[in-house]
mmCIF file of C-alpha atoms and ligand atoms in Angstrom:
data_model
loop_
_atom_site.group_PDB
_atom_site.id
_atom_site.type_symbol
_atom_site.label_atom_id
_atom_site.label_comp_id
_atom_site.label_asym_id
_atom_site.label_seq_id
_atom_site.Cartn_x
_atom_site.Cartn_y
_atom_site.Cartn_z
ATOM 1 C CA UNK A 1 16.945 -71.184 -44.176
ATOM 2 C CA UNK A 2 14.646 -68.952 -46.636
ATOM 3 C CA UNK A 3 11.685 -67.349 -45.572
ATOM 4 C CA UNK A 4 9.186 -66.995 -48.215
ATOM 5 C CA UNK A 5 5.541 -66.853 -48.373
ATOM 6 C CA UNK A 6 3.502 -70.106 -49.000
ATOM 7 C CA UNK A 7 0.103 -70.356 -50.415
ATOM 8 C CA UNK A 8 -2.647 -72.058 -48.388
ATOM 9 C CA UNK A 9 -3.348 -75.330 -50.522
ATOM 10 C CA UNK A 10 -6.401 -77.820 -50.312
ATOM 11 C CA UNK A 11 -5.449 -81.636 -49.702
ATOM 12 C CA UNK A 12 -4.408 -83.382 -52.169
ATOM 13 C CA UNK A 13 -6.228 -86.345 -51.666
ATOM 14 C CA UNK A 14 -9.790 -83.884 -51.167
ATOM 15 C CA UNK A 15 -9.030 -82.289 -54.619
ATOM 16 C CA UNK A 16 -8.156 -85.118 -56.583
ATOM 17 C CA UNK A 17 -11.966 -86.228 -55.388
ATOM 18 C CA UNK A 18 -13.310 -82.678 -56.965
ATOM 19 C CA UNK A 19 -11.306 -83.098 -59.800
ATOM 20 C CA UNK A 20 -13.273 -86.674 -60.655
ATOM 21 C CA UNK A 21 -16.579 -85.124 -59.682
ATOM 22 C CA UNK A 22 -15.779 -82.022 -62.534
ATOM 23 C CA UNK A 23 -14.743 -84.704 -64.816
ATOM 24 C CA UNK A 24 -17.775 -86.734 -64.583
ATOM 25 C CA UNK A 25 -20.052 -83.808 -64.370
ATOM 26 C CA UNK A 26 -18.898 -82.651 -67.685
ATOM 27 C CA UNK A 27 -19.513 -79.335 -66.829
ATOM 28 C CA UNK A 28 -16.178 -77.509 -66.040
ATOM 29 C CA UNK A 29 -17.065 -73.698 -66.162
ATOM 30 C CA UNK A 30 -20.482 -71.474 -66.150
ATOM 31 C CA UNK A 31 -21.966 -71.592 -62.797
ATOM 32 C CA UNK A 32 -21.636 -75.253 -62.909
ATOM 33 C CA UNK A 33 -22.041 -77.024 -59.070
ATOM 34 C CA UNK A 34 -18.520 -75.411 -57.588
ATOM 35 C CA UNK A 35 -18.893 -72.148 -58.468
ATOM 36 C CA UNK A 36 -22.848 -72.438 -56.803
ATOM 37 C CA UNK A 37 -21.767 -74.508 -53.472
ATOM 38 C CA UNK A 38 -18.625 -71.977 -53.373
ATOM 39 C CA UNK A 39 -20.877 -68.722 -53.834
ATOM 40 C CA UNK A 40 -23.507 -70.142 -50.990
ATOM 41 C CA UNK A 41 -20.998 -71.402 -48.476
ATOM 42 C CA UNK A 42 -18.818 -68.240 -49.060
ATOM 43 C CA UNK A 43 -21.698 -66.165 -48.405
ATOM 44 C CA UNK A 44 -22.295 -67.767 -45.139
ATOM 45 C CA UNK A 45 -18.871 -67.537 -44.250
ATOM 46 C CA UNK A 46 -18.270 -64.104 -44.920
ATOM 47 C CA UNK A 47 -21.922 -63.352 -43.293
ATOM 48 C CA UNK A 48 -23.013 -61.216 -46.287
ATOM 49 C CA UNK A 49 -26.120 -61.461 -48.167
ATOM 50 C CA UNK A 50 -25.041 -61.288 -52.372
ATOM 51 C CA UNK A 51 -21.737 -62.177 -53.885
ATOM 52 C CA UNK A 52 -20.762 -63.181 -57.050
ATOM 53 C CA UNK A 53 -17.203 -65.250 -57.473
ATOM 54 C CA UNK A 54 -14.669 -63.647 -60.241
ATOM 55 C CA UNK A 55 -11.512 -65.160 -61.642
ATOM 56 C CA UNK A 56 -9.233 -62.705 -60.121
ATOM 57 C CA UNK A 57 -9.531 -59.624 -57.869
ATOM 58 C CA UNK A 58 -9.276 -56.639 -60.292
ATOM 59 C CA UNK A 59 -11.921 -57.510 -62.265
ATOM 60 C CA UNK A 60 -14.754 -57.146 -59.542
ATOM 61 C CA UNK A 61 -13.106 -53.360 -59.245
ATOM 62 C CA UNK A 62 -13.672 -52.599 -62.638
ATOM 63 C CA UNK A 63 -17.105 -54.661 -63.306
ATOM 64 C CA UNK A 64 -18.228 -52.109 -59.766
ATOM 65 C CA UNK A 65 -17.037 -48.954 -61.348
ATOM 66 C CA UNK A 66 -19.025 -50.233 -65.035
ATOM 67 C CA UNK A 67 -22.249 -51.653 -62.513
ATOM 68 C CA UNK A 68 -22.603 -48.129 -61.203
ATOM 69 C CA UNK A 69 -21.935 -46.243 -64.286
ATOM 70 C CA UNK A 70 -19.372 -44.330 -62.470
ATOM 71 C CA UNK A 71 -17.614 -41.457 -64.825
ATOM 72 C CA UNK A 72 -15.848 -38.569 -63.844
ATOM 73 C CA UNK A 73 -13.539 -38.575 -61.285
ATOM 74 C CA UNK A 74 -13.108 -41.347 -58.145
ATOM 75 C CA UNK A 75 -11.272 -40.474 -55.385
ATOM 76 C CA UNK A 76 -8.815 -42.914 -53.969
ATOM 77 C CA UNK A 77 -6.099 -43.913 -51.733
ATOM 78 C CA UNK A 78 -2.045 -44.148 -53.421
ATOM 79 C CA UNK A 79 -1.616 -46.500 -50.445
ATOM 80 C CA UNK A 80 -2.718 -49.364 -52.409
ATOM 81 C CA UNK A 81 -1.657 -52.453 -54.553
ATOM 82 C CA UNK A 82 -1.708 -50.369 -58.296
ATOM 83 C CA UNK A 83 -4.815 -52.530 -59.090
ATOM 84 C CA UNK A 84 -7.105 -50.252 -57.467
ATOM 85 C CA UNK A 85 -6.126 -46.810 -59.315
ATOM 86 C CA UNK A 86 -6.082 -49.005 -62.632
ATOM 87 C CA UNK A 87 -9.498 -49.912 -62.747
ATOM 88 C CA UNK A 88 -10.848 -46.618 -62.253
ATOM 89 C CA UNK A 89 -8.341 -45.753 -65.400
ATOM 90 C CA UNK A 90 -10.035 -48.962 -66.899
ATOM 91 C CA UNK A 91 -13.261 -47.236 -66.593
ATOM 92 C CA UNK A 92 -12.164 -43.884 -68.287
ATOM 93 C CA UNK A 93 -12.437 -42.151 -65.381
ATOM 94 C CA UNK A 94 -9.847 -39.982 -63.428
ATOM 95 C CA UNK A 95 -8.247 -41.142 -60.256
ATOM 96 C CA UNK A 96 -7.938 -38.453 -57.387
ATOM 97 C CA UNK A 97 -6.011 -39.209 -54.536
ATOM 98 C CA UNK A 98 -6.228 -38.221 -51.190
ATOM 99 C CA UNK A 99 -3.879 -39.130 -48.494
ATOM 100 C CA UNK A 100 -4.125 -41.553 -45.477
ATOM 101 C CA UNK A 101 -4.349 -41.743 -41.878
ATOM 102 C CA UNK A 102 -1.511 -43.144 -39.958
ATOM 103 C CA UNK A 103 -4.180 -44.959 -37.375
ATOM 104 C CA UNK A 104 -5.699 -47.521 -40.068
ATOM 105 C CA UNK A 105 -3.577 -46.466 -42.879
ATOM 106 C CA UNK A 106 -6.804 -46.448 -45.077
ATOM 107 C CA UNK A 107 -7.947 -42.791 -46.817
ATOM 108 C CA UNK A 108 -8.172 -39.905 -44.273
ATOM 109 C CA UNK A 109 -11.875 -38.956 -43.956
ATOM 110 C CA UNK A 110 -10.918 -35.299 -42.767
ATOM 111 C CA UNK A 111 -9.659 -34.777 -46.547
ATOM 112 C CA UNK A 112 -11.922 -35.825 -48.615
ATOM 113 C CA UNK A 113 -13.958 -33.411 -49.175
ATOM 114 C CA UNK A 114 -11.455 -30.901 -50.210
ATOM 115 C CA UNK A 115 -10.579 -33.260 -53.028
ATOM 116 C CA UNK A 116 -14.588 -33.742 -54.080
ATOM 117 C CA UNK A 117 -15.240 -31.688 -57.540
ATOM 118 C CA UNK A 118 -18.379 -31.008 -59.193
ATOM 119 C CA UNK A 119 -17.062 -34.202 -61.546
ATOM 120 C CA UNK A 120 -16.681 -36.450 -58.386
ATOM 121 C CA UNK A 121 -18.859 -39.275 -58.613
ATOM 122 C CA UNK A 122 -17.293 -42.357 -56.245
ATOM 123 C CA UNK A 123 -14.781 -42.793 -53.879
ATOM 124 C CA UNK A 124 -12.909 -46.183 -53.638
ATOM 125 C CA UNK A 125 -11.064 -46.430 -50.395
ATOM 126 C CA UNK A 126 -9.074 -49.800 -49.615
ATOM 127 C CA UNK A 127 -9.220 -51.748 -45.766
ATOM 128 C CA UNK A 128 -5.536 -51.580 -45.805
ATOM 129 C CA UNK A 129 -4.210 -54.898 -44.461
ATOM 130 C CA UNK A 130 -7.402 -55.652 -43.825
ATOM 131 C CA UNK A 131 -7.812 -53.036 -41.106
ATOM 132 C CA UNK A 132 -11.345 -51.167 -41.359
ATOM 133 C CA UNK A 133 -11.560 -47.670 -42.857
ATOM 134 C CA UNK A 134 -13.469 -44.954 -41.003
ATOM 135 C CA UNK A 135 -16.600 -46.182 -42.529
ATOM 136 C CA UNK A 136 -19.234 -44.320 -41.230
ATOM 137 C CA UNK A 137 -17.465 -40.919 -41.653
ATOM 138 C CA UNK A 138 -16.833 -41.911 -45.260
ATOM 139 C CA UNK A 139 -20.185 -43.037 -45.863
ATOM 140 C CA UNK A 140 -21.698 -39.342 -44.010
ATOM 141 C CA UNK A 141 -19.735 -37.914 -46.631
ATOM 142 C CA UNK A 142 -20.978 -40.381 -49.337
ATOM 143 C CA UNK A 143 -24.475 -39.598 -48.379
ATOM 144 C CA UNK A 144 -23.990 -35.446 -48.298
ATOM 145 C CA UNK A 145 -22.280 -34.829 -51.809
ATOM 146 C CA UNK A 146 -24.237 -38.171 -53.390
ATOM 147 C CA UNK A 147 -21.163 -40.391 -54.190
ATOM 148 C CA UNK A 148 -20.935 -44.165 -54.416
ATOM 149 C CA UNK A 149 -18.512 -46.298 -51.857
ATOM 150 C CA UNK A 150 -16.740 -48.865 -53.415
ATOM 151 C CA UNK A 151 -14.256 -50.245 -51.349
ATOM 152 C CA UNK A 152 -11.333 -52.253 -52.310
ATOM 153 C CA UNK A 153 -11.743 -55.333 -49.530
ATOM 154 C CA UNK A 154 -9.144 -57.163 -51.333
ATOM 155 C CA UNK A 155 -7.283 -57.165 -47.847
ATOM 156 C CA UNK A 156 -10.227 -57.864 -45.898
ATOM 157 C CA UNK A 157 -11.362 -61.350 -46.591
ATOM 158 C CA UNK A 158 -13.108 -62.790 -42.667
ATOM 159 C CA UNK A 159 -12.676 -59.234 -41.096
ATOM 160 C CA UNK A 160 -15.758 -58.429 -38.966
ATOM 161 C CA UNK A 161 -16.233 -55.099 -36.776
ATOM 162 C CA UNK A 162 -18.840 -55.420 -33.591
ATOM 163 C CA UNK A 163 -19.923 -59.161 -35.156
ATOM 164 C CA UNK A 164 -20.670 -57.865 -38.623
ATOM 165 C CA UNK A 165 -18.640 -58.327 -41.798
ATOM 166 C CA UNK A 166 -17.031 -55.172 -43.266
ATOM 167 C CA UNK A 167 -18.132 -56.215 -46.598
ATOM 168 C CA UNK A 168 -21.181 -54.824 -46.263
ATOM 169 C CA UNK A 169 -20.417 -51.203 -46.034
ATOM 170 C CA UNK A 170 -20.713 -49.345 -49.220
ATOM 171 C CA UNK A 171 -22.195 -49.818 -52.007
ATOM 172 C CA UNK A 172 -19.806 -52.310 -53.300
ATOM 173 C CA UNK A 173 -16.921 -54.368 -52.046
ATOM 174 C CA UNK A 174 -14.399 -56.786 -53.379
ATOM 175 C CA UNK A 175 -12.299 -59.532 -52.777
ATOM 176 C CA UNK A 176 -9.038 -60.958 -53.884
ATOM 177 C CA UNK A 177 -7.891 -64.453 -54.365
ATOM 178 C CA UNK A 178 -5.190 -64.748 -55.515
ATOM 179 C CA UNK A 179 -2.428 -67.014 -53.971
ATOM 180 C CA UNK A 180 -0.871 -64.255 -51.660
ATOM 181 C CA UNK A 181 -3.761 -63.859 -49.646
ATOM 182 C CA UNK A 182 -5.131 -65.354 -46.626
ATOM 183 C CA UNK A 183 -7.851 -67.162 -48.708
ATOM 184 C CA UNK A 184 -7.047 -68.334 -52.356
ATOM 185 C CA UNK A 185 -8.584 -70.369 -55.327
ATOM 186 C CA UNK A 186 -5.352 -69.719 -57.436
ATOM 187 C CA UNK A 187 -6.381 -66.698 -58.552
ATOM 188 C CA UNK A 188 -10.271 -65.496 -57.760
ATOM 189 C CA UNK A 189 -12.260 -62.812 -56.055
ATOM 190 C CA UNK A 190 -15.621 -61.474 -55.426
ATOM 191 C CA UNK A 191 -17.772 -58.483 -55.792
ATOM 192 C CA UNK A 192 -20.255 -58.220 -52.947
ATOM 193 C CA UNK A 193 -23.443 -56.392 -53.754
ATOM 194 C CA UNK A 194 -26.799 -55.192 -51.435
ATOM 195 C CA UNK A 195 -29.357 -56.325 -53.189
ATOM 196 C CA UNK A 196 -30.502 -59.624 -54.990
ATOM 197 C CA UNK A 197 -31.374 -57.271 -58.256
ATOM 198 C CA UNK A 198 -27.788 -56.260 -58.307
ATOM 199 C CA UNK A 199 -26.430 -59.245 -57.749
ATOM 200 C CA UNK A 200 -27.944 -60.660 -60.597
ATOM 201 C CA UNK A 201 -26.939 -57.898 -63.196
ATOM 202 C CA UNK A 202 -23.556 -58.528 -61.715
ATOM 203 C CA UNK A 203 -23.639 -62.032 -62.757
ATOM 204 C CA UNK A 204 -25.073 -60.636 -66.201
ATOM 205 C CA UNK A 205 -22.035 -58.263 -66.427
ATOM 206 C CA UNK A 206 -19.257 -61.124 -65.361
ATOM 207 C CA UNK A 207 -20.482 -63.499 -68.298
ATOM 208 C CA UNK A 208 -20.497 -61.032 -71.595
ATOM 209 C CA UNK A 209 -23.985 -59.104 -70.547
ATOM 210 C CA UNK A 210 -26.065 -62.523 -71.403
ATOM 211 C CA UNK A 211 -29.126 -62.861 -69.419
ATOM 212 C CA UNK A 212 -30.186 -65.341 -71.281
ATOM 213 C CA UNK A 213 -29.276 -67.616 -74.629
ATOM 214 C CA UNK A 214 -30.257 -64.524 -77.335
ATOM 215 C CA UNK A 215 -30.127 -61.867 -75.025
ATOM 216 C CA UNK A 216 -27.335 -59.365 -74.281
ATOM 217 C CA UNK A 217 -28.288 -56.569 -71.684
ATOM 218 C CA UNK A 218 -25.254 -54.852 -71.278
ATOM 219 C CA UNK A 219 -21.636 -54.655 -72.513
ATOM 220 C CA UNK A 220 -20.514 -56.962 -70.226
ATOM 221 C CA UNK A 221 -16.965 -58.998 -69.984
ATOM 222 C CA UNK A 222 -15.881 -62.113 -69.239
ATOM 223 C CA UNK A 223 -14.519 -62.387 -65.716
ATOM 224 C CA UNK A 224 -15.887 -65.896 -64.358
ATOM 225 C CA UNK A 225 -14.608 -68.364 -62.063
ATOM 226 C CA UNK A 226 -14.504 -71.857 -63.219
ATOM 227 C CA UNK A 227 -14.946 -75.215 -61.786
ATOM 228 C CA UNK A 228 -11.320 -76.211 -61.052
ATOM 229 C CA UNK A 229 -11.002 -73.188 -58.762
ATOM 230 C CA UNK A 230 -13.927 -72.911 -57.168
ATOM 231 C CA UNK A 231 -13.336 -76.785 -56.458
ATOM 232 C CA UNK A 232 -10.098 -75.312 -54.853
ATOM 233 C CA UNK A 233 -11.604 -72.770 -52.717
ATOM 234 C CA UNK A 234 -14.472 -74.829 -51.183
ATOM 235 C CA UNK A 235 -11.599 -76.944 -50.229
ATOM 236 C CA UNK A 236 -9.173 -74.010 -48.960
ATOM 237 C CA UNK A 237 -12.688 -72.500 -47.174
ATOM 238 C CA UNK A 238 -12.541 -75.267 -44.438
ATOM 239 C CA UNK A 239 -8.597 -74.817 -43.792
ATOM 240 C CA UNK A 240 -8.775 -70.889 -43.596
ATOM 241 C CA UNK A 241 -9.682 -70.273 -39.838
ATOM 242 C CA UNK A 242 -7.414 -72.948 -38.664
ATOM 243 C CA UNK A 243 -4.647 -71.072 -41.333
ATOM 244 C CA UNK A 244 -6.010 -67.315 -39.367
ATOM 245 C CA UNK A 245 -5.638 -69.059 -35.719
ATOM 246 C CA UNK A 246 -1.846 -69.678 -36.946
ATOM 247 C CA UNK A 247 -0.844 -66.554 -38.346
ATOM 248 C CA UNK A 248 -3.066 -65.056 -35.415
ATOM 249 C CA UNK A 249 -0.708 -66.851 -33.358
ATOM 250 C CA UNK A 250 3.009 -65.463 -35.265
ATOM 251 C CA UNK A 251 1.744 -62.137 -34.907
ATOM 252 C CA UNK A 252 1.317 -62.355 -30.981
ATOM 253 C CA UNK A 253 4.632 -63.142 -31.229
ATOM 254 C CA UNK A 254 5.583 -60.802 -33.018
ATOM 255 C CA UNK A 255 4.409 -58.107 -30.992
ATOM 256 C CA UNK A 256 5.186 -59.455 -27.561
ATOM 257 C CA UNK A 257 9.198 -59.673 -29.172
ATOM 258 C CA UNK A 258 8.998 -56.574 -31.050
ATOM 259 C CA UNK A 259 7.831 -53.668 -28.391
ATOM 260 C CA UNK A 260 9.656 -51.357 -27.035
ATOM 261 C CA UNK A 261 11.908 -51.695 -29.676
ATOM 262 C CA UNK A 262 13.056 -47.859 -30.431
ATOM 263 C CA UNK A 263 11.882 -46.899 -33.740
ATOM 264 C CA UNK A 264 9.537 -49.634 -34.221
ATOM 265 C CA UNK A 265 6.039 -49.567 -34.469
ATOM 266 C CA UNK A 266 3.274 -51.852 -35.237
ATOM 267 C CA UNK A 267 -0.616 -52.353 -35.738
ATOM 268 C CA UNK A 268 -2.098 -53.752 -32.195
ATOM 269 C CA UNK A 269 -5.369 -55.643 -32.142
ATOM 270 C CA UNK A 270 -8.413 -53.149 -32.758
ATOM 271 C CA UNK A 271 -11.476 -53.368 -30.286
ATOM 272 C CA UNK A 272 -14.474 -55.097 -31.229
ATOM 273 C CA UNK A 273 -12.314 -56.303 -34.549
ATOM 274 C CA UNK A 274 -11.900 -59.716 -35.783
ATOM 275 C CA UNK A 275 -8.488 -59.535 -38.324
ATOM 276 C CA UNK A 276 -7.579 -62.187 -40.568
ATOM 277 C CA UNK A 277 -3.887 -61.716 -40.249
ATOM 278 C CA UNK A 278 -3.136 -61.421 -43.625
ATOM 279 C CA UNK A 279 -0.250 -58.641 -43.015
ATOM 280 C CA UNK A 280 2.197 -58.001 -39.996
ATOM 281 C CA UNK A 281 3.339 -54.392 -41.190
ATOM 282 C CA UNK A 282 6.276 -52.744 -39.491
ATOM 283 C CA UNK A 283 6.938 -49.027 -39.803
ATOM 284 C CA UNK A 284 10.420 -48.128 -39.221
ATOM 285 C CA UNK A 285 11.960 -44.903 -38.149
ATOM 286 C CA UNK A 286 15.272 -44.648 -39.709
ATOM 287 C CA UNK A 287 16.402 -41.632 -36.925
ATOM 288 C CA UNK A 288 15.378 -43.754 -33.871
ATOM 289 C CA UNK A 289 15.991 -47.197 -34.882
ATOM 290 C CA UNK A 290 19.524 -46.337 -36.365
ATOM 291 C CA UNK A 291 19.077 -47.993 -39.274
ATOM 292 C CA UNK A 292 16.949 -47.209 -42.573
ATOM 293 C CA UNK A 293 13.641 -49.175 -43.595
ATOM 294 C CA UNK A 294 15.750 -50.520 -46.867
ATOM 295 C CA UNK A 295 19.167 -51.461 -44.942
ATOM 296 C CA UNK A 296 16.620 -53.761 -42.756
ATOM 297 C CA UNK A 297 14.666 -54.731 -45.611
ATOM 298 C CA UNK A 298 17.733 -55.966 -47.374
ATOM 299 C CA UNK A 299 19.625 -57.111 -44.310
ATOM 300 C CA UNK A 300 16.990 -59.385 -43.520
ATOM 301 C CA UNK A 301 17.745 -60.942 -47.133
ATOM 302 C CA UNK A 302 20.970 -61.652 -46.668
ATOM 303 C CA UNK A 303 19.784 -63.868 -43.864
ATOM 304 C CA UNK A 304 16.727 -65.345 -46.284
ATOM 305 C CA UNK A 305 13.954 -63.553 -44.962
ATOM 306 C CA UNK A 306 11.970 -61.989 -47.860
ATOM 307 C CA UNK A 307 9.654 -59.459 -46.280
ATOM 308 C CA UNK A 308 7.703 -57.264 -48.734
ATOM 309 C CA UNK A 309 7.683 -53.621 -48.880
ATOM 310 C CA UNK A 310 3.479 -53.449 -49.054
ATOM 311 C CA UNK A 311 2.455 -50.211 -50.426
ATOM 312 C CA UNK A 312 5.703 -48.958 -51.534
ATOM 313 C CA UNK A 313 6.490 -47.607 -54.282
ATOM 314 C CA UNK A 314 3.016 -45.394 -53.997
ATOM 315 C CA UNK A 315 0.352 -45.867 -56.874
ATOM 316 C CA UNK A 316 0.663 -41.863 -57.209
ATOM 317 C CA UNK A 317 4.553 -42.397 -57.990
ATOM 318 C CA UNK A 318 4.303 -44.622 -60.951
ATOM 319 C CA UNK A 319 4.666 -43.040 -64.277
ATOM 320 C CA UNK A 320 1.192 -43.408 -65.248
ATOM 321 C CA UNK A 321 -0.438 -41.544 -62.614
ATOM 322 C CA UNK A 322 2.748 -39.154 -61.309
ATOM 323 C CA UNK A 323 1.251 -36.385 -63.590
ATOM 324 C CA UNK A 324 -2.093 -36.302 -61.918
ATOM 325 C CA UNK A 325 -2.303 -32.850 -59.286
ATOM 326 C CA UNK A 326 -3.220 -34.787 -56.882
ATOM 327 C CA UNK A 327 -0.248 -37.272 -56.915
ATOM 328 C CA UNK A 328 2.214 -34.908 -55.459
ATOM 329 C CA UNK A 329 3.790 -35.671 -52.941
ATOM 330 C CA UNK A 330 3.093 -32.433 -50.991
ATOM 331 C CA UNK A 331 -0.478 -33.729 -51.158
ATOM 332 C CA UNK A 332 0.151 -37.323 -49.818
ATOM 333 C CA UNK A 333 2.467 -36.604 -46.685
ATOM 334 C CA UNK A 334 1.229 -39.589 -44.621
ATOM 335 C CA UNK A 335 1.229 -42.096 -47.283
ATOM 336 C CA UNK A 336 4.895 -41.183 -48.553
ATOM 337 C CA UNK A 337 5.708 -41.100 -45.220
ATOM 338 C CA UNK A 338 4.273 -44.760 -44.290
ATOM 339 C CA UNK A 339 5.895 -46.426 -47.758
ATOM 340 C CA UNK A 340 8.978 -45.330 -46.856
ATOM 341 C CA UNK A 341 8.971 -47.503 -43.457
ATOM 342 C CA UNK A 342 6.928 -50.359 -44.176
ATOM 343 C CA UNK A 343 8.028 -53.728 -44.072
ATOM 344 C CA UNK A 344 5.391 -56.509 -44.098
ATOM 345 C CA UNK A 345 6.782 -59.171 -42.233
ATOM 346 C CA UNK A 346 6.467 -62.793 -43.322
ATOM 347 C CA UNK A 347 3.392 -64.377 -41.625
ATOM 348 C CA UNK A 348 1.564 -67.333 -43.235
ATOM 349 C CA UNK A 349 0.247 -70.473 -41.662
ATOM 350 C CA UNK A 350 3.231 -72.648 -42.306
ATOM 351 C CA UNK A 351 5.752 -70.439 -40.731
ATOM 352 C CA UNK A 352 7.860 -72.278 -38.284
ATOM 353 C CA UNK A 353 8.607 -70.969 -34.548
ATOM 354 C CA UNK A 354 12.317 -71.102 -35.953
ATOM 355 C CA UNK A 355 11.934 -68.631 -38.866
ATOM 356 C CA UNK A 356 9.536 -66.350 -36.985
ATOM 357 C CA UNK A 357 12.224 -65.862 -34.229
ATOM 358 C CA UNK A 358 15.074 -65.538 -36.889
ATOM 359 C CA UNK A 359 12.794 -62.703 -38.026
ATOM 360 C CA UNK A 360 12.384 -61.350 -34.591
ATOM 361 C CA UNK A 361 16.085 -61.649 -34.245
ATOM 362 C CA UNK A 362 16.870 -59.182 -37.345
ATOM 363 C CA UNK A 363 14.685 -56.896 -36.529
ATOM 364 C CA UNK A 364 15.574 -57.054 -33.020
ATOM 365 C CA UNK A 365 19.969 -56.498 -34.275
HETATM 366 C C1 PLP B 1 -4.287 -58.398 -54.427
HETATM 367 C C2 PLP B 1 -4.944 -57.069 -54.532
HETATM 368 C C3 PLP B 1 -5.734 -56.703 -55.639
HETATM 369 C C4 PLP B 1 -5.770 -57.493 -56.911
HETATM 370 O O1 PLP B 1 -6.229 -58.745 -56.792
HETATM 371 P P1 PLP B 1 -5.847 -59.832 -57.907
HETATM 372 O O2 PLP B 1 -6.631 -61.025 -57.437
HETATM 373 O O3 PLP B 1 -4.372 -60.059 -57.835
HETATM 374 O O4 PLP B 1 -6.294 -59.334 -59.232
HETATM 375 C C5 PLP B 1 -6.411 -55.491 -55.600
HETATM 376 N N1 PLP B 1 -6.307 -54.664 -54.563
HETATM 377 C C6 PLP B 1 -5.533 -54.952 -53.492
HETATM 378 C C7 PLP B 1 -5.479 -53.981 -52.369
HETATM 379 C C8 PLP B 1 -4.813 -56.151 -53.455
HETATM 380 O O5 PLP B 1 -4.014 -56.399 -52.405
#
C-alpha cells in the first residue's frame, strides 16, 4: 500500500463535454467563455468582490508586487513555499524576514516593526496551511508606517473567519492552483483585488499591458489562464466542498487518534473559522516523542506513506537568500524550530479509512 497525494479531477465524461464546447467555440484562450463563467462563479464562491484567474500561483505574487509599484524592501515570512521570497526578488526588491508565531505559524506581528526600515515598503505574510494570520494587528501596523499587505493566500483557497473570506484583507491576495492544492485547474491561481479599477489594470498587466488592440499601458506579462483549464476548474469548483467535507472528515480522525500522544502536537479547529483542510501538519518533539521528526518521516516511507516536510528546508536557508541579515537563524527561532518538526500528513479526498489508520498507526509506534 502507498500513500501518495492525488489531485482532485473533474469527470471525465463533464470535461470531454467542455472540451467540444472549446472546440466549437474556436476560441481557446483570452478571456474566452471559461475563463469569464470561472472568474464569476469563483468570485461567488470565494465571496469576494474582484479576481482575476492566472495560469499558476506565483505569477499573481509578482504581477501584486509590479501593480503596487512596490521597491525597496518587503518583509516576509521564511516559513513559506520559496515562491513567495522569489517574487519579491522578481521584483528587484529585497526580502526581509521576520519570524513566526507558533499559534498560526504565519509572521509574528510583535516583530515586525523592528524589521521595518526607512526602505520598507510592503509586507507579504502567507495564511500558513491556510490558517489566518493576525490580520488586523498586521494591517494596524500597515496603516501606521504606510505599507502595503499582500498576502500569499496560496494556502487559503474557501477559508472564511466570522462568515467572511480571508481574501479580502490586504491590499492584495493570491491563490494557487496548482494540482497539490485543495482546488486545482492543473496549474492556475488568482490575484484578488478591492476595487473594480484595479481589477481591471490587473487584467491589463496579466495580458502584456494591452488595454486595447494598439494600446500598451504598462509593461505588463503574460500570465493568463486559458480555456482548457478554466474548463477544468469550473468542473473541479462543484466537487471541492464535497472533496473539503472528506478531508474535513480524515483530519477528525486524525486528531481524535493522535492526542495525547507525548510529543505530538497538532493544529485544532479555530473558532469562528471555516478551514479547507488542505494540510494536517504534525510538529514533533524529538525529546518527548523518542524519536526524531526525520526517523518518523522516513519510517513512515518504509511503510509507503509519503508525508511532506511543508516548510522545511526554510526559504531563509537556501543559498540564494542565506546571505540576507535577516536570514539567520538567531533571527528566525520559531520558524527553524517548527521546520524541524513538521510533517504534513497525507490528507486528500480519496484517502481510504485503511491508509489513514496505517498513518495513525506509525505515528502512533
Ligand atoms: C503552491 C504555493 C505557491 C505557488 O503556487 P504555484 O501555483 O505552484 O505557482 C506559492 N505560495 C505558496 C505558499 C504555495 O503553497
Amino acid at each position: 500500500m502507498t500513500t501518495v497525494t492525488s489531485p482532485l479531477l473533474p469527470p471525465l465524461k463533464e470535461f470531454q463535454r467542455c472540451l467540444e464546447q472549446i472546440w466549437h467555440n474556436r476560441w481557446i484562450t483570452n478571456n474566452g467563455a471559461f475563463h469569464q463563467q470561472l472568474e464569476q462563479a469563483m468570485a461567488a464562491y470565494l465571496g469576494v468582490e474582484h479576481l482575476s484567474l492566472f495560469t499558476n500561483g506565483t505569477l499573481p505574487l509578482i504581477t501584486a508586487l509590479q501593480a503596487l509599484h512596490i521597491t525597496g524592501e518587503v518583509i516576509t515570512t521564511p516559513y513559506s513555499f520559496v515562491a513567495t521570497t522569489h517574487a519579491i526578488w522578481w521584483n528587484g526588491c529585497k526580502p526581509v524576514f521576520v519570524d513566526i508565531e507558533e499559534e498560526t505559524c504565519g509572521i509574528d506581528p510583535d516583530r515586525i516593526e523592528a524589521a521595518i526600515s526607512p526602505r520598507t515598503t510592503a509586507i507579504m505574510p502567507v495564511h500558513c496551511y491556510g490558517i489566518p494570520c493576525n490580520t488586523d494587528r498586521i494591517q494596524a501596523i500597515a496603516r501606521k508606517y504606510g505599507l502595503k499587505v499582500i498576502y500569499d493566500a496560496a494556502h487559503a483557497f474557501g477559508v472564511r473567519r466570522d462568515g467572511q473570506s480571508i481574501l479580502n484583507c490586504g491590499d492584495m491576495s493570491t491563490l494557487s492552483f496548482h494540482a497539490t492544492k485543495v482546488f486545482n485547474t492543473v496549474e492556475g491561481g488568482a490575484l484578488i483585488v478591492n476595487d473594480g479599477e484595479t481589477k481591471q489594470r490587473i487584467d491589463y498587466l496579466k495580458n502584456f499591458g494591452f488595454a486595447s488592440e494598439t494600446e500598451v499601458v504598462a509593461p505588463g506579462i503574460n500570465s493568463k489562464m486559458d480555456e482548457v483549464r478554466a474548463a477544468f476548474g469550473l468542473l473541479n469548483l462543484q466537487q471541492v466542498d464535497t472533496a473539503i467535507g472528506k478531508r474535513h472528515r480524515i483530519a477528525t480522525r486524525y486528531r481524535d487518534a493522535l492526542r495525547g500522544i507525548p510529543g505530538i502536537r497538532f493544529f485544532d479547529d479555530m473558532p469562528g473559522i471555516r478551514h479547507n483542510y488542505g494540510y494536517f501538519p504534525i510538529f514533533v518533539n524529538a525529546a518527548e516523542y523518542g524519536m526524531s521528526r526525520d526517523a518518523l518521516y522516513f519510517k513512515m516511507q518504509e511503510h509507503g506513506i509519503y508525508g511532506r516536510r511543508y516548510f522545511y528546508p526554510l526559504i531563509s536557508t537556501f543559498s540564494s537568500y542565506r546571505g540576507l541579515p535577516s536570514a539567520t537563524p538567531a533571527n528566525l527561532p520559531v520558524a527553524t524550530r517548527m521546520a524541524d518538526e513538521v510533517i504534513c500528513l497525507p490528507i486528500h479526498h480519496e484517502l481510504t479509512d485503511e491508509e489513514v489508520e496505517n498513518v495513525i498507526l506509525q505515528v502512533k509506534r
